[in-house]
C-alpha positions as a LaTeX table, in Angstrom:
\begin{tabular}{lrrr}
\hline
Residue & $x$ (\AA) & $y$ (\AA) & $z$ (\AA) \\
\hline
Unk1 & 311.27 & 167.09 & $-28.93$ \\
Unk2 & 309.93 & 164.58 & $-26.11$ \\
Unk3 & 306.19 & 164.05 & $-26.01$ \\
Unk4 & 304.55 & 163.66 & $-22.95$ \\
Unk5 & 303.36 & 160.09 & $-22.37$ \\
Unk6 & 299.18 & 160.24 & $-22.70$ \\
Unk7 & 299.31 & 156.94 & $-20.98$ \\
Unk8 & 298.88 & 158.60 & $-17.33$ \\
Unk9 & 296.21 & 161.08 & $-18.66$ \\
Unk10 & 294.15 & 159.39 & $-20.05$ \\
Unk11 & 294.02 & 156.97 & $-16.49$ \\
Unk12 & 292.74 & 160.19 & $-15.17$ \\
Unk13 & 290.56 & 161.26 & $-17.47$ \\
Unk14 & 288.83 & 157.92 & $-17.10$ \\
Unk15 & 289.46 & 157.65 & $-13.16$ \\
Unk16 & 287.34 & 161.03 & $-12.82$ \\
Unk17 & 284.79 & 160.27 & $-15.12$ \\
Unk18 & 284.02 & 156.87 & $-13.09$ \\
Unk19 & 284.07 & 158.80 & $-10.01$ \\
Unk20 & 281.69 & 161.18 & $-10.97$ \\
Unk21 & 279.74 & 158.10 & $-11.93$ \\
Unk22 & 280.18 & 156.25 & $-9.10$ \\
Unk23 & 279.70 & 158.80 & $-6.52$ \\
Unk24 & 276.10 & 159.69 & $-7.38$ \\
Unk25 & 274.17 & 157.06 & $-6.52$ \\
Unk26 & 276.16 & 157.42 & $-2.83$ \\
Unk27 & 275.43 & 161.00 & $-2.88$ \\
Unk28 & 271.30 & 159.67 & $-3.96$ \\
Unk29 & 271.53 & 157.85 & $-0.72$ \\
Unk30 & 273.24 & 160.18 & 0.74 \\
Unk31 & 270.28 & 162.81 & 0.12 \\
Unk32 & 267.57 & 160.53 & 1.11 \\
Unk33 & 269.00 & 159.36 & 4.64 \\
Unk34 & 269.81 & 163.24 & 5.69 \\
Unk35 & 265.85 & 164.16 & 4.02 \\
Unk36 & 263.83 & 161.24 & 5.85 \\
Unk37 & 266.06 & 160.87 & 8.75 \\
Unk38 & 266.94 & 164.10 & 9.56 \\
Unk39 & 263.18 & 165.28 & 9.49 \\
Unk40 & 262.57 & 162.23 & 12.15 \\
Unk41 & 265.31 & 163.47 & 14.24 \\
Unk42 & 263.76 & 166.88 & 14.62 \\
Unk43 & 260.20 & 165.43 & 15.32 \\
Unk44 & 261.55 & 163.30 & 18.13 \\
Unk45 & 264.18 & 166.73 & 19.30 \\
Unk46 & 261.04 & 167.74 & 21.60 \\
Unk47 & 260.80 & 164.30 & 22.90 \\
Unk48 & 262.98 & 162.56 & 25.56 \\
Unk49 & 265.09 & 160.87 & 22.56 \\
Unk50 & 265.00 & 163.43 & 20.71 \\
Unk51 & 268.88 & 163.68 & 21.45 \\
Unk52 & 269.87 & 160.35 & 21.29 \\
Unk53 & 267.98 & 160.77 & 17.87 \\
Unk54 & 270.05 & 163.03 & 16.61 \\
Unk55 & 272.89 & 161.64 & 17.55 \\
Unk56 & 272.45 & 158.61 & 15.87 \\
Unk57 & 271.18 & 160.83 & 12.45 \\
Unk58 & 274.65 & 163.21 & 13.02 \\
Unk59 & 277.14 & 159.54 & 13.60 \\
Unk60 & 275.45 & 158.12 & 9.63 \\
Unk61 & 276.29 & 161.12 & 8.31 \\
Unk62 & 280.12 & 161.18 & 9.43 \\
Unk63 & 279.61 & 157.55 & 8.16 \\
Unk64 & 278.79 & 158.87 & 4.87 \\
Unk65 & 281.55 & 161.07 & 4.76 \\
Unk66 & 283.83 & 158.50 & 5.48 \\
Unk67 & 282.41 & 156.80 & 2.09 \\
Unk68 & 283.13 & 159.65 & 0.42 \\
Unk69 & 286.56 & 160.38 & 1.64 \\
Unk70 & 287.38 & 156.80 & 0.69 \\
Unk71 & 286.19 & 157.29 & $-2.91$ \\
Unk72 & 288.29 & 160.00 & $-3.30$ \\
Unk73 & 291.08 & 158.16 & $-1.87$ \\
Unk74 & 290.57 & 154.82 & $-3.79$ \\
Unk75 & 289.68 & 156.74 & $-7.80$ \\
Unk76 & 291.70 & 160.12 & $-7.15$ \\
Unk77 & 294.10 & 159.50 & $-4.91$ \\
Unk78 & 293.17 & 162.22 & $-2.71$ \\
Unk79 & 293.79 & 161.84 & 0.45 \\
Unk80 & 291.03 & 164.01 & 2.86 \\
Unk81 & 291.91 & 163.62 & 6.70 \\
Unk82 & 288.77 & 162.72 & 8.92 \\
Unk83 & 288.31 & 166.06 & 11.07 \\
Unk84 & 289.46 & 165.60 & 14.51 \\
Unk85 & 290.44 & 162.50 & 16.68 \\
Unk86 & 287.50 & 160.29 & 17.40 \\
Unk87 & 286.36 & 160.25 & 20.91 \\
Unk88 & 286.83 & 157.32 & 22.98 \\
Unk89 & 284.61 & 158.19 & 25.81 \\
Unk90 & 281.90 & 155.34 & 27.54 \\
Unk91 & 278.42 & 155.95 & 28.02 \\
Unk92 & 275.18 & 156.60 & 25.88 \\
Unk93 & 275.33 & 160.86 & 27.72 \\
Unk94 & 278.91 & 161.06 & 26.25 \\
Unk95 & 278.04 & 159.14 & 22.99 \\
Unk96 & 275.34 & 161.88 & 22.67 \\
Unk97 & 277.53 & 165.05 & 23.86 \\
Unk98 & 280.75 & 164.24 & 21.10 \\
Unk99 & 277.99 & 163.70 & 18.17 \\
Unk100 & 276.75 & 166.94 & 18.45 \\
Unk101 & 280.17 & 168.18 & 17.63 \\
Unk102 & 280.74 & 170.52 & 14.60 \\
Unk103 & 282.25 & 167.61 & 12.36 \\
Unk104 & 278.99 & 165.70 & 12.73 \\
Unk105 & 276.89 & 168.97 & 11.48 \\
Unk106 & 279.53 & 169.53 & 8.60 \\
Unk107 & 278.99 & 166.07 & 7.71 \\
Unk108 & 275.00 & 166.19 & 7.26 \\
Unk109 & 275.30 & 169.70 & 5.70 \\
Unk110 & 277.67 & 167.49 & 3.04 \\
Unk111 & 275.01 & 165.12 & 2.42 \\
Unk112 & 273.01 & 168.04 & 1.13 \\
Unk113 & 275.42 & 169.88 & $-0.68$ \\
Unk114 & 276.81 & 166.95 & $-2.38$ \\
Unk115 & 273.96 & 165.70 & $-4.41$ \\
Unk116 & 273.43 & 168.89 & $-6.81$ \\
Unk117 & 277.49 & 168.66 & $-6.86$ \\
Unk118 & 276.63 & 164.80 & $-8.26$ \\
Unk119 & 274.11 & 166.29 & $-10.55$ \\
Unk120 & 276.16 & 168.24 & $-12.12$ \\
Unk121 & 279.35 & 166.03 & $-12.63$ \\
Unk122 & 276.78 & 163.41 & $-13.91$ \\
Unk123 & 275.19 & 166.20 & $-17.25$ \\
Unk124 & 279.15 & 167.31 & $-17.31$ \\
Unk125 & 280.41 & 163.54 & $-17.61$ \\
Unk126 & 277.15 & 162.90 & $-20.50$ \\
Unk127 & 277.29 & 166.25 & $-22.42$ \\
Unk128 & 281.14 & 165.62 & $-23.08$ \\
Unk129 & 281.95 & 162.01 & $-22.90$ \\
Unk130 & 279.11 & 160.10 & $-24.07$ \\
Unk131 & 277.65 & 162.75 & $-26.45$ \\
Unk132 & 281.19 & 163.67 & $-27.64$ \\
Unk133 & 281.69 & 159.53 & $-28.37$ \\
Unk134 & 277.65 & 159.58 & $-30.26$ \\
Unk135 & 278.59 & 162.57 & $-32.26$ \\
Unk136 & 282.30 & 161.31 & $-33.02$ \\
Unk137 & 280.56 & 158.07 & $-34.74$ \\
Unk138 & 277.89 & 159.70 & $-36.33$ \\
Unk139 & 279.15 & 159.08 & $-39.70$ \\
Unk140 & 279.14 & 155.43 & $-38.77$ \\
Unk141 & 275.86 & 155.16 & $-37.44$ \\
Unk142 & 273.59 & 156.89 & $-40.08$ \\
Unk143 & 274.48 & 154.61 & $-43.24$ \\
Unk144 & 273.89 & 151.41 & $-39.97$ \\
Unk145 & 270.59 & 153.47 & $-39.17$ \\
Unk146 & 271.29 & 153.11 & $-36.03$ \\
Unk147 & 270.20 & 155.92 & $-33.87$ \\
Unk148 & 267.84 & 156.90 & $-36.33$ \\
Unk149 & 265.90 & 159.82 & $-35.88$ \\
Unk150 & 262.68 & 159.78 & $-38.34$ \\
Unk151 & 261.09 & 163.17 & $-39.03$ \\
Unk152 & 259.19 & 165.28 & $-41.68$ \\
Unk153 & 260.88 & 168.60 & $-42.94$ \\
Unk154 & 258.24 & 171.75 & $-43.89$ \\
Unk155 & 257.55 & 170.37 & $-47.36$ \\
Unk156 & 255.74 & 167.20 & $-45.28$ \\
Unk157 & 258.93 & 164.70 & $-46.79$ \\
Unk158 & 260.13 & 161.94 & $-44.44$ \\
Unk159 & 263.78 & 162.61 & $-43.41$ \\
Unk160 & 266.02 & 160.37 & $-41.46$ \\
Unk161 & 269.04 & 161.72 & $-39.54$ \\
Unk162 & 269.96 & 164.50 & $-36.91$ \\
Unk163 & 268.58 & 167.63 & $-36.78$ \\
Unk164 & 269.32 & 170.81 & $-34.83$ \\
Unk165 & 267.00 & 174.05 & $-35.58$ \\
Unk166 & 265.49 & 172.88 & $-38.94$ \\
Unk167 & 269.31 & 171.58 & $-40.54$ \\
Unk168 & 269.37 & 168.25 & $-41.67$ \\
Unk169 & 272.51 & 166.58 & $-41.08$ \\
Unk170 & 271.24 & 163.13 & $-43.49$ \\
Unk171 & 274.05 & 162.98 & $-45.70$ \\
Unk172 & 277.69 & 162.35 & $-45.26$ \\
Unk173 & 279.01 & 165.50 & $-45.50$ \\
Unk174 & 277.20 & 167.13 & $-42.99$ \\
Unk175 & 277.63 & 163.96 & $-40.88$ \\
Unk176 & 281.41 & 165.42 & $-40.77$ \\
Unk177 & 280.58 & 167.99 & $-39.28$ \\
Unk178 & 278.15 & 166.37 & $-36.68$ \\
Unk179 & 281.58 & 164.22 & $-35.88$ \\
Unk180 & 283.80 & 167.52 & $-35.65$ \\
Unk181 & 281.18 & 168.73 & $-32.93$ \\
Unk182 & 281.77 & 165.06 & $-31.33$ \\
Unk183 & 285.80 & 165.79 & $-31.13$ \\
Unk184 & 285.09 & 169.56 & $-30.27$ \\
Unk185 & 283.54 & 167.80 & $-26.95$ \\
Unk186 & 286.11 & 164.92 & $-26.88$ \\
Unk187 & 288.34 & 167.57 & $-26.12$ \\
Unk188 & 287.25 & 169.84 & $-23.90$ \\
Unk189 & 285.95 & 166.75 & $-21.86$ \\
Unk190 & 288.74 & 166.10 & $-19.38$ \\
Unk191 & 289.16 & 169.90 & $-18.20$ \\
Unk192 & 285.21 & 170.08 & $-17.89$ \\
Unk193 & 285.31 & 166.86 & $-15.95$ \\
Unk194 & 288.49 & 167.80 & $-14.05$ \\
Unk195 & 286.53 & 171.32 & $-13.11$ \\
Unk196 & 283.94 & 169.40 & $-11.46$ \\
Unk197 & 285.67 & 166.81 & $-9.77$ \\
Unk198 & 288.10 & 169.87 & $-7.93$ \\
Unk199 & 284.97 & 171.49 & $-7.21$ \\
Unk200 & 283.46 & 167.99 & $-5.45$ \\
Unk201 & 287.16 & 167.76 & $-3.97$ \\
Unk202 & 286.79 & 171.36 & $-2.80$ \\
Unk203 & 283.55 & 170.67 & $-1.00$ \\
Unk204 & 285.16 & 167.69 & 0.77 \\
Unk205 & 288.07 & 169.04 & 2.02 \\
Unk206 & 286.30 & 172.22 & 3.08 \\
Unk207 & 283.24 & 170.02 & 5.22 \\
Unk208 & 284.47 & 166.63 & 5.41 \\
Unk209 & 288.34 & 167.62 & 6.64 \\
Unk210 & 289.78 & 169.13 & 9.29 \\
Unk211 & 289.54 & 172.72 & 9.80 \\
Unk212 & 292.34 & 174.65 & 10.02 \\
Unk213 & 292.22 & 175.04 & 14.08 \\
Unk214 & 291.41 & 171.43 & 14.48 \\
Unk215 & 294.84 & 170.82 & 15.38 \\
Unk216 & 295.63 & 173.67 & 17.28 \\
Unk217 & 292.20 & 173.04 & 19.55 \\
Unk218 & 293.19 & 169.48 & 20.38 \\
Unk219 & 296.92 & 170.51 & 20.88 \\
Unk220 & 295.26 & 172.88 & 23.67 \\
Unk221 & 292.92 & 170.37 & 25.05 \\
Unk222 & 296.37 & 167.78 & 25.59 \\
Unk223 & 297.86 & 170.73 & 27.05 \\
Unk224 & 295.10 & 171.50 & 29.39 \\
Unk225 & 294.42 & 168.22 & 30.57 \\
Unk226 & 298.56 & 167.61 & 30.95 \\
Unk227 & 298.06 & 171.01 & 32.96 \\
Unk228 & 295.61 & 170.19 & 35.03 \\
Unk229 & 296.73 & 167.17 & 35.79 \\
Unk230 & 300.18 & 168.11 & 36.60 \\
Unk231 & 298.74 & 170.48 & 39.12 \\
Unk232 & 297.18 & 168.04 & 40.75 \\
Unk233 & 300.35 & 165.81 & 41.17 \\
Unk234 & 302.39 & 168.74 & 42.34 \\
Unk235 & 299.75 & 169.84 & 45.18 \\
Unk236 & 299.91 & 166.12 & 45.91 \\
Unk237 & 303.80 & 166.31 & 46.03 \\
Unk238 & 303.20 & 169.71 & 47.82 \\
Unk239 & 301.11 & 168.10 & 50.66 \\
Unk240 & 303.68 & 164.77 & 51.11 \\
Unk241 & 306.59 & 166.88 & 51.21 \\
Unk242 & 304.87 & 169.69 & 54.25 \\
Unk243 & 303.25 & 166.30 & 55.96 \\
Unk244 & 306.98 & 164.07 & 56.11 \\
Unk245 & 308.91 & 167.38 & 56.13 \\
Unk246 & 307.52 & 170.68 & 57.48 \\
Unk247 & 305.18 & 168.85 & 60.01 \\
Unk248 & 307.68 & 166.54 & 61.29 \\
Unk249 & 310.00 & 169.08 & 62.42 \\
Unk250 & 307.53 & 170.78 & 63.99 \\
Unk251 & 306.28 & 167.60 & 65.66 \\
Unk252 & 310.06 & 166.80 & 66.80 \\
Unk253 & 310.19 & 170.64 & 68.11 \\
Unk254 & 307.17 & 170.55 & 70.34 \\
Unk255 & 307.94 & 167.37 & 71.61 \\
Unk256 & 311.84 & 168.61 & 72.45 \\
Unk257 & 310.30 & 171.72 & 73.97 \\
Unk258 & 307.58 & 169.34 & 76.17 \\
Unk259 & 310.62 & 167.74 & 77.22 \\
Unk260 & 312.53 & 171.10 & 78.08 \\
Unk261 & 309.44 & 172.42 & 79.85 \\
Unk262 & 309.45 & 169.64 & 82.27 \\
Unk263 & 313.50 & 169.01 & 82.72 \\
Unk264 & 313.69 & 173.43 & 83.82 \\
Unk265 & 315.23 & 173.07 & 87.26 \\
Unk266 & 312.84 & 174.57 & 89.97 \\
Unk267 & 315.08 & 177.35 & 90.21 \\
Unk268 & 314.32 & 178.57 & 86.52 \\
Unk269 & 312.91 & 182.52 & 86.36 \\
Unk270 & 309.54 & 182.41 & 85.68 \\
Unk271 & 309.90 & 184.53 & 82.47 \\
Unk272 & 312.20 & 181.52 & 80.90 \\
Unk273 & 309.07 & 179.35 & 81.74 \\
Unk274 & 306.54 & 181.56 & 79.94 \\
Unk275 & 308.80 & 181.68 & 76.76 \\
Unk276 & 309.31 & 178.11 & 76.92 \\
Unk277 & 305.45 & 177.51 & 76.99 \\
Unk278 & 304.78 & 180.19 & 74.50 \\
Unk279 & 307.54 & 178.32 & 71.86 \\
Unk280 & 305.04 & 175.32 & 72.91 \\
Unk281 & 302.24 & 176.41 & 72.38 \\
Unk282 & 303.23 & 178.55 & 69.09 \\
Unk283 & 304.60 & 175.10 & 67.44 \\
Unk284 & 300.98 & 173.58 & 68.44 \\
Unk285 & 299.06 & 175.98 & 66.99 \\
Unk286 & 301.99 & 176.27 & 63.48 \\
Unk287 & 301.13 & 172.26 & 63.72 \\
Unk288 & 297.84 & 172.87 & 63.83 \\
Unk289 & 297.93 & 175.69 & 60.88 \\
Unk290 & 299.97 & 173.90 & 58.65 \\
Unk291 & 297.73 & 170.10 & 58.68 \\
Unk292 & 294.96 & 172.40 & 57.62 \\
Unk293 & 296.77 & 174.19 & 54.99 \\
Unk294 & 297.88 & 170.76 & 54.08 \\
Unk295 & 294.17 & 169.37 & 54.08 \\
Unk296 & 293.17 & 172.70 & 51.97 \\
Unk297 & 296.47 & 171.91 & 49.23 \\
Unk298 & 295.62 & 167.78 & 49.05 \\
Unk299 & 293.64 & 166.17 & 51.58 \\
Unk300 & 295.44 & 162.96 & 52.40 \\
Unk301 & 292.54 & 161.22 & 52.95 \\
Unk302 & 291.80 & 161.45 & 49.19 \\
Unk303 & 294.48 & 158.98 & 48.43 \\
Unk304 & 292.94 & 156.33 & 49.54 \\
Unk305 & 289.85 & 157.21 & 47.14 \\
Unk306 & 287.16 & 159.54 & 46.68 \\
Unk307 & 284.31 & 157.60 & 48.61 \\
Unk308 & 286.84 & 157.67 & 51.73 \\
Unk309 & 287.34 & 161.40 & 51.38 \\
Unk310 & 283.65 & 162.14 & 50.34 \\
Unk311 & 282.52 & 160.06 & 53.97 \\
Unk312 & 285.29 & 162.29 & 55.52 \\
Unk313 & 283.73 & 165.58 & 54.91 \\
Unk314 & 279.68 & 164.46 & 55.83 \\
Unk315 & 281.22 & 163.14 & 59.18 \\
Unk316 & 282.83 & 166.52 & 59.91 \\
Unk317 & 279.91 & 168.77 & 58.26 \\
Unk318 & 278.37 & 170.82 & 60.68 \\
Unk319 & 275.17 & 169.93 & 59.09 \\
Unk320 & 273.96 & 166.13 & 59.50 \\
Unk321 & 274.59 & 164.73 & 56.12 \\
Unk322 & 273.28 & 161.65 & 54.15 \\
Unk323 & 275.52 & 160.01 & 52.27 \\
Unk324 & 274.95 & 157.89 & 48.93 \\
Unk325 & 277.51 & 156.41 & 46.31 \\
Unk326 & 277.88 & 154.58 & 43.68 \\
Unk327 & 281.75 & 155.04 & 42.34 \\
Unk328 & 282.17 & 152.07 & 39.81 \\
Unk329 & 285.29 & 153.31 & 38.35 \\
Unk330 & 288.29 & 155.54 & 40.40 \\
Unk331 & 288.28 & 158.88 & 38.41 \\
Unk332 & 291.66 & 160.76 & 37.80 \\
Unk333 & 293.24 & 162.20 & 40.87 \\
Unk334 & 292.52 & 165.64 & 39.26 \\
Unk335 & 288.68 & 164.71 & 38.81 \\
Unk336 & 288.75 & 163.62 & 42.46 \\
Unk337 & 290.35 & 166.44 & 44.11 \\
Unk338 & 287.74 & 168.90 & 42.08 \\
Unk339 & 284.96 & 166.61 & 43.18 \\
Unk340 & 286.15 & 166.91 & 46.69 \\
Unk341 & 286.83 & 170.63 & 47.02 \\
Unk342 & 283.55 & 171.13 & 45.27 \\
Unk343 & 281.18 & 168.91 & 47.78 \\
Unk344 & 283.39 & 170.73 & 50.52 \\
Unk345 & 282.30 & 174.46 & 49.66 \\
Unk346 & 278.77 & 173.30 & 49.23 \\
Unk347 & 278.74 & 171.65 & 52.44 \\
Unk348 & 280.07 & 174.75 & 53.78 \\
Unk349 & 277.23 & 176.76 & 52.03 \\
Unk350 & 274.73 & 174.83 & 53.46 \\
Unk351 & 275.51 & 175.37 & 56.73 \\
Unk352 & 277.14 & 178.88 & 56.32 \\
Unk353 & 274.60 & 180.45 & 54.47 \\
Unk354 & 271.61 & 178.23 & 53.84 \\
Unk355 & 270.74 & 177.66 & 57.49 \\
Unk356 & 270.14 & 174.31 & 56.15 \\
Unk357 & 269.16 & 171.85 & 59.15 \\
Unk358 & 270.09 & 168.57 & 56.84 \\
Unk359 & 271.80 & 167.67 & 53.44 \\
Unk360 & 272.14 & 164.65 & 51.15 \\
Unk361 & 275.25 & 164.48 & 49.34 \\
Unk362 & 274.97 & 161.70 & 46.02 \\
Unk363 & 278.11 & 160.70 & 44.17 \\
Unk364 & 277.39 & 158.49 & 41.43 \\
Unk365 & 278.51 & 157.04 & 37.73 \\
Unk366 & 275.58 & 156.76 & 35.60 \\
Unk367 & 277.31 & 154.80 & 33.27 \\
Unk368 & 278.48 & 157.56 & 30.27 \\
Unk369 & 281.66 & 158.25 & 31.47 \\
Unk370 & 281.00 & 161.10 & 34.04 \\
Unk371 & 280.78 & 161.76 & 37.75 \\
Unk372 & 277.74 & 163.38 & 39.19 \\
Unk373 & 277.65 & 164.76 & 42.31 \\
Unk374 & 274.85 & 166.31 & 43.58 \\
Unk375 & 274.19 & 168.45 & 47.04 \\
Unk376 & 270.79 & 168.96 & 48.15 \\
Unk377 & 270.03 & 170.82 & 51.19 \\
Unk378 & 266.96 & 171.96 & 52.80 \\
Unk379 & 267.62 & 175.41 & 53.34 \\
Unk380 & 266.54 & 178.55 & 52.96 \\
Unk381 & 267.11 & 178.62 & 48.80 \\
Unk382 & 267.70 & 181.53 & 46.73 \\
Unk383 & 271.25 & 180.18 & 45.68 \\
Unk384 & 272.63 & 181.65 & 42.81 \\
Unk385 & 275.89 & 181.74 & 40.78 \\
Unk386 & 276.89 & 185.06 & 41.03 \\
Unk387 & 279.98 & 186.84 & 39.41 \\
Unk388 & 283.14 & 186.32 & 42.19 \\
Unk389 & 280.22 & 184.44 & 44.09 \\
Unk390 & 281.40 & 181.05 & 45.61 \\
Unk391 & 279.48 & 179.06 & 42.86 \\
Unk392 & 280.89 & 181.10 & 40.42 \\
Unk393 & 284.41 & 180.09 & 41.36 \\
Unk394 & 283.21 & 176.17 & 41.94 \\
Unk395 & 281.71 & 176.30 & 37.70 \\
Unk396 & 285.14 & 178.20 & 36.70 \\
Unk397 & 286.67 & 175.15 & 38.25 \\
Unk398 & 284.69 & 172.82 & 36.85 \\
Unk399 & 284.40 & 173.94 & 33.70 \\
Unk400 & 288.95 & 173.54 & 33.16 \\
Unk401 & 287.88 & 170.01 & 32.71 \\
Unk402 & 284.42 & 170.17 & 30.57 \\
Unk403 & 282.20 & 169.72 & 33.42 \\
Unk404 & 279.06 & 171.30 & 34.31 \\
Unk405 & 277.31 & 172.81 & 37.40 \\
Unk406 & 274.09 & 173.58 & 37.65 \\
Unk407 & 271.61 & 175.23 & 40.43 \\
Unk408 & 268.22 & 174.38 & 41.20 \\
Unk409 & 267.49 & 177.05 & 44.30 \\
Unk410 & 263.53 & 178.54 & 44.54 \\
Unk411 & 263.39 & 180.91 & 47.33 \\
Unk412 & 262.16 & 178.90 & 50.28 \\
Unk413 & 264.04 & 175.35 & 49.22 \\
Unk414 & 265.33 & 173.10 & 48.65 \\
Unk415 & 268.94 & 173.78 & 46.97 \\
Unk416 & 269.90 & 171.17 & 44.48 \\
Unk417 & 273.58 & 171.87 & 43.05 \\
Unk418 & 274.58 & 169.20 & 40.72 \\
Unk419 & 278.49 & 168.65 & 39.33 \\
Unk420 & 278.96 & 166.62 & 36.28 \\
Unk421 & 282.45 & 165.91 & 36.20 \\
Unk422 & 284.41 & 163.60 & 33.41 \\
Unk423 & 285.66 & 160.44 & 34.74 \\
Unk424 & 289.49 & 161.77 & 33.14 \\
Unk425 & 290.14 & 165.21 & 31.86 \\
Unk426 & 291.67 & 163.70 & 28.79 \\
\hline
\end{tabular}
């Protein structure tokens, strides 16, 4: 009959044991930093740094976790994925937004979870191993008096040895059976260690891994910002192919019926002359149609950059605009044309509705990885985003990339929309 090599098992046994061991004094730490620092981070959450605060409190503990997960790795071989991609955006506003993400909460909620979890592997790893190994060598240590225990039994005479509920275990046949206890615990110490070390492992997969629509949700968020972006290369493709196609035929066609309308012989019925000048005019006016359905697909003048496009539209708002911007960094052509159609409709709201008499449009990068643009007119106020309301439709639009819109509008005035648009949509 083949025996099953021990070799391997015991390696565990002893790999377990150590990491139970080994992981307490992290999870100690552990404890202390979410304690202290996470009861700092809510005094300063009604301050001004309060988030930056807990940020920084949320990013340690992922760094904790990432301790942890390599313990496992490095003493059990288990291998826990860190949940979710790490962000790449710039900027202390987007360093703020992605801490404040679920895996940074599951991550401090591990810190205090884990440290009764180390408590217990700790009693489980000293009732079984090292009392198991004491008890085993009892019989050894009581004729070496080492050990000792020194006490007085009910008659008032000094007795040296173990004892458990008044029983003496002094000589060496009891001593046996202090070392049978010892094996007894020998024994059953690799499954009791084993149970706590899947229950530590159970913790960390279920708070330090991914969850199971972690991979689905950033699947979706690739396919979204593929989407969106495709869209926007297709309008673009859309608005070249009308301009060099569509609008140069019509072009060519009022220019071939200009030339027919003045070659007509003076003899010509007046009738053919009226149709001639209707064609005319109705290829003007189809020109005329078709470079504004063109400008409402892609404006062209967005391809030469968003400041260009952005000075376009306060030249030709009805309302004298003010103009100030600060674009650092080109954003995506998707980002653009959303920032675009966005200051367009507000412009048009200002004038339309607000019966603004000026506006100040601001288009800057504060330096976290986003676009603001902001609209401020000095209307009428009273703005507000309204279901199937234009602002409702600008947020819906906003929000397919993670941006944010936001009205400031007292009755009376000023209107303040602001856009905070991603610099990408990846």
């Amino acid at each position: 009959m083949t025996q099953v090599p021990r070799g391997p098992a015991v390696r565990r046994a002893g790999t377990e044991a150590l990491y139970l061991l080994v992981s307490a004094p992290v999870a100690l730490a552990g404890l202390c930093y979410a304690v202290f620092l996470g009861a700092l981070g809510i005094v300063l959450s009604v301050t001004r740094l309060g988030g930056a605060a807990t940020a920084a409190v949320l990013r340690g503990a992922c760094r904790f976790g990432e301790l942890h997960r390599r313990l496992a790795a490095v003493l059990l071989d288990e291998r826990v994925p860190a949940p979710g991609l790490p962000r790449t955006r710039a900027g202390l506003r987007a360093w703020v937004q992605d801490a404040h993400d679920t895996s940074g909460y599951r991550a401090f909620l591990h810190l205090l979870v884990r440290f009764p979890l180390a408590v217990l592997g700790v009693a489980v790893v000293l009732v079984t191993w090292v009392y198991g190994f004491l008890l085993l060598t009892y019989p050894i240590q009581l004729p070496l008096h080492l050990n000792e225990i020194t006490t007085r039994d009910q008659s008032g005479g000094i007795r040296k040895g173990l004892v458990v509920g008044g029983f003496y275990f002094d000589t060496w046949q009891r001593s046996l059976l202090v070392a049978l206890a010892g094996v007894v615990l020998l024994a059953v110490a690799p499954r009791a260690v084993r149970l706590a070390v899947r229950l530590d492992v159970a913790v960390l997969r279920s708070l330090l891994g991914p969850r199971p629509d972690d991979a689905r949700i950033r699947d979706l968020e690739r396919s979204r910002s593929y989407a969106v972006e495709d869209a926007a290369a297709t309008l673009r493709r859309i608005e070249r192919d009308l301009h060099d196609g569509a609008q140069v035929r019509l072009v060519s066609l009022t220019m071939t019926l200009t030339a027919l309308q003045e070659a007509l012989p003076d003899d010509t019925p007046e009738h053919a002359r009226e149709l001639v000048a209707a064609a005319r005019t109705g290829a003007r006016e189809a020109i005329a149609e078709l470079r504004e359905l063109v400008r409402g697909i892609h404006p062209p003048v967005l391809d030469q950059g968003l400041d260009a496009a952005l000075a376009t539209l306060a030249a030709r708002s009805p309302v004298p605009t003010e103009l100030e911007m600060d674009l650092r960094v080109r954003p995506s052509a998707a980002i653009e044309s959303i920032a675009y159609f966005c200051t367009a409709e507000l412009l048009a709201n200002a004038g339309r509705h607000a019966a603004a008499r000026r506006v100040a449009v601001s288009a800057v990068q504060p330096g976290d990885g986003t676009l603001r643009l902001s609209v401020t007119d000095d209307g009428k106020g009273g703005a507000r985003t309204r279901a199937g309301g234009g602002l409702a439709g600008l947020a819906e639009r906003v929000r397919t990339v993670d941006g944010e819109l936001s009205v400031l509008s007292p009755q009376g005035g000023p209107t303040t929309v602001t856009v905070t648009l991603p610099l990408t949509t990846s």
